[in-house]
């Protein structure tokens, strides 16, 4: 076939067929990267424990660990002493000679890896304070607390079931217990130990638990978590997960049942993982009847009112009470205890067979104020309503939010949340809009964690994104269903500043090595999943696949590949490029629309095409040189000497002769019937051929979300899947054909900013003027010691009272 459609661009001749296909063959060995190559080699080989579909395999197994703990809180010494007996069921196919336990309290010991490797970022100042550095009072407080308090576990009497002492070797934040005889597959090892530790002051050390002291009434709130030696996970993909606790990578644990007896001062209120077993001996009759009323109440009911809590915190008690809790199928146990607690509750009637009623409960000191009374328990209920839709019914009897010194932390059935109100001089309690948003946001987030990773038990020590990323994605959904005017941080544009930044590691980075924890492990995966749901898969496919993931791995231990495989397998969409770009690389999205050509088809008929060419020639701008000559009155030689004119002065180069007409007819005759039909139809329709030239500046391949605005005012959205970049990941051209009278006015890419494109200004063709604001500012006075007016300052009187007016010394002397 010899037909070559040549089209005329406004000023450029561009052979259409070549220009469109050029990108497809414009590959070199040097800079071509196949962004769609399958993830295969990056993922572990599927096996009988985890199959290729991302499901637990036919021989999936996990260990089971049951705990019986009796603990006593020594309020005065802020010390916990306890005895625990552990039953360890080996469901693995391996024989175990020893068991590893996590000793998280040892992270505070001066010889822990975390302490020994803690670093500071100190920069000597420039300017007037040249050579000086800064240290925060918080850093000094931490230093002083750790100097004054002996931290870490004291462990004694490690014994097996028959009372034989077991050898226990402490290795930093881990402890190895050597068994008397190897533990065979299917067998259970039972052992026990005594342990004790001094509780950290949370505000001093900054941990996930600890006590908070209230100067005004002398009482404490105790938050106890990572408080007992817990079995490290033994897994099919890594065996013992005995990576030291460095602080960032959280906990990978085994499921089991807990019987826990907590002995605390008699006037304390206790909130804990699990169901309270002995309400009749620790709660009053009134409290029990209020709890019952709360089950069906529309709004939270106070079990302990503010007045009762204030009364309670006035005097301590030398007596104790023992609270008994039972928790089934949990991977951890945490609790809180204080005489300061107000306690409210509301039943969440979720229906179903497993757990038709869940008690949502909040525990907070008077400092929680209306903020907590109004929103904490309601936020718990809202979280369960939304999360269950995306995963499974909430399976536990209680879901709790406890106020304390920890900003936000999650454990099974219980969460710690930090926001407070401020007591004002007029006796009222007020709070900022930020505190309100923080409370609702943190409760949703932490209660959400009870699903991920407390039930969908991902390995937090390795992969923070699997709990924080998935959970931030879901809390963004629950949050925006609560009130979308609160910024939830999961919209695509929220991640743009981070995606632009230089200090980045891929999402697939072990938890303790992440450079920007919040952005990398929370926001980026959350935004990525949001984009996957809203832009790439659509809600129906995404939600089906995500729910499949949650249900497959409920009470089990998924790894990243199980998530990637399930999402792909259940949605039926190849997402390897997406995981590779968003999770395995630090590329960002920056798609630019560089150029748009409007092309018209040549008719090949010289009587038409030559005329068009002549018109183009005539429309060319006249040379400035010629115009200026004219203005100066210079006459042209050809005008002055018209007697020597010839043929070419009357006929231009676009003059058509029969030679061209014959060649045109020969061309038409040489076409096969279908070719001639196609050609003649195209000439007759005379459509507009727009060639859109895109470049991928960020490296991350994404769909192109095109919006075409026509001169007739109509707007058309076009979705071009990411696969357009498969053979040419850096530059592509796309042909858009419109009817003769349907002309493009302008084009935008991702006009609603859904893909986290880091430079939206190159998303418009033609480019637009960027609107912003500019602020006038006043130059600052010089600071530094030498710039003080000491002559005047020396007269300053020493201030004794804030309210007293300052008087110069000289005046007093008079
Ligand atoms: Zn979290």
PDB file of C-alpha atoms in Angstrom, residues 465 468-476 480 488-491 495 507 519-532 583:
ATOM      1  CA  UNK A 465       2.350   0.700  55.851  1.00  0.00           C
ATOM      2  CA  UNK A 468      -0.919   2.513  59.171  1.00  0.00           C
ATOM      3  CA  UNK A 469      -1.409   2.889  55.431  1.00  0.00           C
ATOM      4  CA  UNK A 470      -4.449   0.641  55.159  1.00  0.00           C
ATOM      5  CA  UNK A 471      -5.881   2.127  58.321  1.00  0.00           C
ATOM      6  CA  UNK A 472      -5.284   5.732  57.248  1.00  0.00           C
ATOM      7  CA  UNK A 473      -6.991   4.936  53.958  1.00  0.00           C
ATOM      8  CA  UNK A 474     -10.041   3.601  55.819  1.00  0.00           C
ATOM      9  CA  UNK A 475     -10.059   6.325  58.472  1.00  0.00           C
ATOM     10  CA  UNK A 476     -10.112   8.775  55.570  1.00  0.00           C
ATOM     11  CA  UNK A 480     -15.145  11.988  55.280  1.00  0.00           C
ATOM     12  CA  UNK A 488      -8.357  13.968  56.545  1.00  0.00           C
ATOM     13  CA  UNK A 489      -5.106  14.039  54.612  1.00  0.00           C
ATOM     14  CA  UNK A 490      -5.948  11.298  52.151  1.00  0.00           C
ATOM     15  CA  UNK A 491      -6.869  13.369  49.104  1.00  0.00           C
ATOM     16  CA  UNK A 495       0.704  13.930  49.305  1.00  0.00           C
ATOM     17  CA  UNK A 507       6.766   2.424  50.881  1.00  0.00           C
ATOM     18  CA  UNK A 519       4.239  10.686  55.143  1.00  0.00           C
ATOM     19  CA  UNK A 520       5.753   7.417  53.975  1.00  0.00           C
ATOM     20  CA  UNK A 521       3.909   4.851  56.079  1.00  0.00           C
ATOM     21  CA  UNK A 522       0.572   6.606  56.624  1.00  0.00           C
ATOM     22  CA  UNK A 523      -0.230   9.213  54.000  1.00  0.00           C
ATOM     23  CA  UNK A 524       1.418   7.862  50.848  1.00  0.00           C
ATOM     24  CA  UNK A 525      -0.101   4.355  50.980  1.00  0.00           C
ATOM     25  CA  UNK A 526      -3.451   5.856  52.049  1.00  0.00           C
ATOM     26  CA  UNK A 527      -3.460   8.239  49.088  1.00  0.00           C
ATOM     27  CA  UNK A 528      -2.280   5.470  46.766  1.00  0.00           C
ATOM     28  CA  UNK A 529      -5.182   3.229  47.834  1.00  0.00           C
ATOM     29  CA  UNK A 530      -7.582   6.128  47.547  1.00  0.00           C
ATOM     30  CA  UNK A 531      -6.397   6.684  43.955  1.00  0.00           C
ATOM     31  CA  UNK A 532      -6.624   2.961  43.263  1.00  0.00           C
ATOM     32  CA  UNK A 583       5.055   0.902  46.668  1.00  0.00           C
TER      33      UNK A 583
END
